[in-house]
Amino acid sequence: GENVEQHPSTLSVQEGDSAVIKCTYSDSASNYFPWYKQELGKRPQLIIDIRSNVGEKKDQRIAVTLNKTAKHFSLHITETQPEDSAVYFCAAPYNQGGKLIFGQGTELSVKP
Amino acid sequence: DTGVSQDPRHKITKRGQNVTFRCDPISEHNRLYWYRQTLGQGPEFLTYFQNEAQLEKSRLLSDRFSAERPKGSFSTLEIQRTEQGDSAMYLCASSSLMDGGIHFGNGTRLTVT
């Protein structure tokens, strides 16, 4: 079925540490994997995405990795800062890219 | 700001009333999506359009919900005979076929009393 599983649901790290959030998807035809950051009371904002023709993409302190065989993709945040505290959502397309299905979210807390 | 625009930002209504929300997508985007989000959950897909055609509607969506995009530009989402369980943030998003990423508006927060 249409399912995106996201773990963990909450994550607390010390400032400067790394954070990793993992997602699995079920549609083997999925070819695009975005990550969104949502601060309290605000809209989800696209922070990074990856297409299935690459295994990793990096943008400054954030990176995303993709394992198509295992249907896993992960968000990596290095040198975390308090302003990274937010809820992060992964998503994957279903029905040949017609819609994005979102994971349940990970609440990241970065302690100074 | 040329982002996705939604109106109103907040709506309080009594159970049984009808409500309508409007979304103006990013101008060059031909796909438009409606999602619903409740506290502590990820956005839940409701429906999406490519230009004026409604291509998919969630099977979980009650027939009290209807959406239109008559000219392939702005869209409206109507909820008839609202129920307390309809209380949520209704998010609109748009994308172009080329880049795939969807961009959300600020949402309409609906409270049904």
Short mmCIF file of C-alpha atoms in Angstrom, two decimals:
data_model
loop_
_atom_site.label_atom_id
_atom_site.label_comp_id
_atom_site.label_asym_id
_atom_site.label_seq_id
_atom_site.Cartn_x
_atom_site.Cartn_y
_atom_site.Cartn_z
CA GLY A 1 0.00 0.00 0.00
CA GLU A 2 0.94 3.65 0.06
CA ASN A 3 3.17 3.88 3.07
CA VAL A 4 6.17 5.87 4.23
CA GLU A 5 7.60 4.87 7.59
CA GLN A 6 9.78 7.40 9.42
CA HIS A 7 12.00 6.87 12.48
CA PRO A 8 12.59 8.02 15.11
CA SER A 9 9.52 10.02 16.09
CA THR A 10 11.59 12.18 18.45
CA LEU A 11 15.31 12.88 18.51
CA SER A 12 17.27 14.93 21.00
CA VAL A 13 20.92 15.84 20.40
CA GLN A 14 23.50 18.19 21.82
CA GLU A 15 24.51 21.18 19.77
CA GLY A 16 27.33 20.21 17.44
CA ASP A 17 26.37 16.55 17.27
CA SER A 18 24.96 14.84 14.17
CA ALA A 19 21.35 13.78 13.67
CA VAL A 20 20.07 11.04 11.38
CA ILE A 21 16.45 10.41 10.41
CA LYS A 22 15.45 7.36 8.39
CA CYS A 23 12.52 6.56 6.11
CA THR A 24 11.34 3.54 4.19
CA TYR A 25 8.87 3.48 1.32
CA SER A 26 6.90 0.74 -0.38
CA ASP A 27 6.44 1.79 -4.02
CA SER A 28 9.44 0.48 -5.98
CA ALA A 29 8.61 2.93 -8.79
CA SER A 30 9.22 5.94 -6.54
CA ASN A 31 12.01 8.07 -7.97
CA TYR A 32 12.02 11.33 -6.00
CA PHE A 33 12.54 11.77 -2.26
CA PRO A 34 12.17 15.19 -0.61
CA TRP A 35 12.65 16.26 2.99
CA TYR A 36 10.70 19.04 4.66
CA LYS A 37 11.33 21.08 7.80
CA GLN A 38 8.36 22.44 9.72
CA GLU A 39 8.81 24.92 12.53
CA LEU A 40 6.05 25.41 15.06
CA GLY A 41 3.06 27.17 13.52
CA LYS A 42 4.65 27.39 10.08
CA ARG A 43 4.29 25.59 6.78
CA PRO A 44 6.48 22.64 5.78
CA GLN A 45 9.49 23.90 3.80
CA LEU A 46 11.45 21.84 1.31
CA ILE A 47 15.06 21.64 2.49
CA ILE A 48 16.63 19.00 0.27
CA ASP A 49 15.60 16.32 -2.20
CA ILE A 50 17.18 13.46 -4.11
CA ARG A 51 16.32 11.60 -7.29
CA SER A 52 16.76 7.90 -7.77
CA ASN A 53 19.64 8.24 -10.22
CA VAL A 54 22.03 9.27 -7.41
CA GLY A 55 22.85 7.71 -4.07
CA GLU A 56 23.74 10.83 -2.10
CA LYS A 57 23.24 14.57 -2.22
CA LYS A 58 24.74 17.17 0.07
CA ASP A 59 23.94 20.81 0.77
CA GLN A 60 26.16 22.39 3.41
CA ARG A 61 25.32 20.70 6.73
CA ILE A 62 22.52 18.52 5.41
CA ALA A 63 22.74 15.44 3.24
CA VAL A 64 20.39 12.77 2.01
CA THR A 65 21.30 9.21 1.11
CA LEU A 66 19.22 6.73 -0.86
CA ASN A 67 19.29 2.94 -1.02
CA LYS A 68 16.83 1.97 -3.74
CA THR A 69 17.38 -1.75 -3.28
CA ALA A 70 16.34 -1.59 0.36
CA LYS A 71 13.83 1.24 -0.26
CA HIS A 72 15.46 3.38 2.43
CA PHE A 73 16.47 7.02 2.45
CA SER A 74 17.94 9.09 5.24
CA LEU A 75 18.50 12.70 6.24
CA HIS A 76 21.81 13.57 7.88
CA ILE A 77 22.37 16.86 9.69
CA THR A 78 25.91 17.57 10.87
CA GLU A 79 27.11 20.17 13.37
CA THR A 80 23.57 20.68 14.61
CA GLN A 81 22.50 24.10 15.86
CA PRO A 82 19.54 25.13 18.04
CA GLU A 83 17.82 26.61 14.98
CA ASP A 84 17.73 23.11 13.47
CA SER A 85 15.08 22.25 16.10
CA ALA A 86 11.86 21.50 14.22
CA VAL A 87 9.76 18.63 12.90
CA TYR A 88 11.21 16.95 9.83
CA PHE A 89 9.14 15.02 7.30
CA CYS A 90 10.22 12.70 4.56
CA ALA A 91 8.03 11.97 1.55
CA ALA A 92 7.87 9.69 -1.46
CA PRO A 93 5.72 9.75 -4.59
CA TYR A 94 3.10 7.13 -5.44
CA ASN A 95 1.16 6.36 -8.59
CA GLN A 96 4.02 7.29 -10.87
CA GLY A 97 4.77 10.57 -9.19
CA GLY A 98 1.24 11.90 -8.97
CA LYS A 99 1.22 12.61 -5.25
CA LEU A 100 3.60 12.72 -2.32
CA ILE A 101 2.93 10.57 0.73
CA PHE A 102 4.51 11.90 3.91
CA GLY A 103 6.09 10.15 6.84
CA GLN A 104 4.83 10.68 10.36
CA GLY A 105 7.51 13.22 11.21
CA THR A 106 10.53 13.43 13.52
CA GLU A 107 10.66 16.09 16.20
CA LEU A 108 14.30 17.14 16.46
CA SER A 109 15.46 19.01 19.52
CA VAL A 110 18.97 20.47 19.57
CA LYS A 111 20.07 21.38 23.07
CA PRO A 112 22.60 24.21 23.46
CA ASP B 1 6.34 37.11 -2.49
CA THR B 2 5.38 34.74 -5.32
CA GLY B 3 4.77 31.71 -3.14
CA VAL B 4 1.56 29.72 -2.68
CA SER B 5 -1.18 31.90 -1.21
CA GLN B 6 -4.12 30.62 0.84
CA ASP B 7 -7.19 32.40 2.10
CA PRO B 8 -8.43 32.66 4.79
CA ARG B 9 -5.67 31.95 7.30
CA HIS B 10 -8.18 30.98 9.97
CA LYS B 11 -11.80 29.87 9.85
CA ILE B 12 -14.06 29.13 12.79
CA THR B 13 -17.40 27.61 11.93
CA LYS B 14 -20.23 25.80 13.62
CA ARG B 15 -20.89 22.14 13.02
CA GLY B 16 -23.11 21.63 9.99
CA GLN B 17 -22.05 24.76 8.15
CA ASN B 18 -20.31 24.77 4.78
CA VAL B 19 -16.88 26.33 4.32
CA THR B 20 -14.79 27.15 1.27
CA PHE B 21 -11.05 27.80 1.10
CA ARG B 22 -9.06 29.31 -1.75
CA CYS B 23 -5.55 28.58 -2.97
CA ASP B 24 -3.47 30.52 -5.49
CA PRO B 25 -0.46 28.46 -6.59
CA ILE B 26 2.92 29.68 -7.80
CA SER B 27 2.09 31.09 -11.21
CA GLU B 28 4.15 28.78 -13.41
CA HIS B 29 3.17 25.63 -11.53
CA ASN B 30 0.66 23.37 -13.26
CA ARG B 31 0.15 20.91 -10.40
CA LEU B 32 -1.87 21.84 -7.33
CA TYR B 33 -2.36 19.73 -4.22
CA TRP B 34 -4.55 19.81 -1.14
CA TYR B 35 -3.34 18.24 2.09
CA ARG B 36 -4.72 18.16 5.61
CA GLN B 37 -2.55 18.21 8.72
CA THR B 38 -3.50 17.60 12.33
CA LEU B 39 -1.30 18.17 15.35
CA GLY B 40 1.63 15.80 15.52
CA GLN B 41 0.97 14.23 12.14
CA GLY B 42 2.42 14.53 8.68
CA PRO B 43 0.45 16.14 5.85
CA GLU B 44 -2.29 13.79 4.64
CA PHE B 45 -3.01 13.77 0.91
CA LEU B 46 -6.52 14.85 -0.11
CA THR B 47 -6.48 15.51 -3.84
CA TYR B 48 -4.44 16.98 -6.68
CA PHE B 49 -4.88 18.67 -10.04
CA GLN B 50 -2.78 18.88 -13.14
CA ASN B 51 -3.92 22.07 -14.84
CA GLU B 52 -7.73 21.95 -14.52
CA ALA B 53 -8.01 18.15 -14.36
CA GLN B 54 -8.49 16.53 -10.94
CA LEU B 55 -6.31 13.44 -11.30
CA GLU B 56 -6.70 11.78 -7.92
CA LYS B 57 -8.79 12.03 -4.80
CA SER B 58 -7.99 10.21 -1.58
CA ARG B 59 -10.16 7.18 -0.93
CA LEU B 60 -10.35 8.32 2.66
CA LEU B 61 -11.95 11.59 1.65
CA SER B 62 -15.62 11.95 2.47
CA ASP B 63 -18.00 13.01 -0.28
CA ARG B 64 -18.61 16.14 1.81
CA PHE B 65 -15.28 17.39 0.42
CA SER B 66 -15.03 18.77 -3.08
CA ALA B 67 -12.29 20.66 -4.87
CA GLU B 68 -12.20 22.57 -8.12
CA ARG B 69 -9.63 24.26 -10.29
CA PRO B 70 -11.81 25.62 -13.08
CA LYS B 71 -9.25 27.48 -15.16
CA GLY B 72 -6.14 25.67 -14.16
CA SER B 73 -5.03 28.53 -11.93
CA PHE B 74 -6.51 29.00 -8.44
CA SER B 75 -8.35 26.23 -6.63
CA THR B 76 -11.13 26.02 -4.05
CA LEU B 77 -11.77 23.35 -1.45
CA GLU B 78 -15.29 23.12 -0.07
CA ILE B 79 -16.38 21.14 2.96
CA GLN B 80 -20.10 20.67 3.34
CA ARG B 81 -21.90 19.95 6.61
CA THR B 82 -18.73 20.35 8.64
CA GLU B 83 -18.04 18.03 11.57
CA GLN B 84 -15.74 18.50 14.55
CA GLY B 85 -13.40 15.92 13.08
CA ASP B 86 -12.79 18.23 10.14
CA SER B 87 -10.87 20.61 12.39
CA ALA B 88 -7.33 20.70 11.00
CA MET B 89 -4.84 22.75 9.02
CA TYR B 90 -5.64 22.59 5.30
CA LEU B 91 -2.51 23.01 3.25
CA CYS B 92 -2.32 23.80 -0.43
CA ALA B 93 0.83 23.11 -2.42
CA SER B 94 1.96 23.44 -6.01
CA SER B 95 4.68 22.10 -8.24
CA SER B 96 5.85 22.13 -11.80
CA LEU B 97 6.25 18.89 -13.72
CA MET B 98 9.92 19.67 -14.21
CA ASP B 99 11.30 19.84 -10.67
CA GLY B 100 8.93 17.58 -8.74
CA GLY B 101 9.26 19.40 -5.42
CA ILE B 102 6.01 20.64 -3.97
CA HIS B 103 5.87 24.00 -2.22
CA PHE B 104 3.33 24.63 0.50
CA GLY B 105 1.28 27.66 1.35
CA ASN B 106 0.78 28.83 4.94
CA GLY B 107 -2.45 26.89 5.26
CA THR B 108 -5.99 27.57 6.44
CA ARG B 109 -6.65 26.53 10.01
CA LEU B 110 -10.23 25.29 10.37
CA THR B 111 -11.91 25.01 13.75
CA VAL B 112 -15.35 23.42 13.88
CA THR B 113 -17.22 24.11 17.10
#
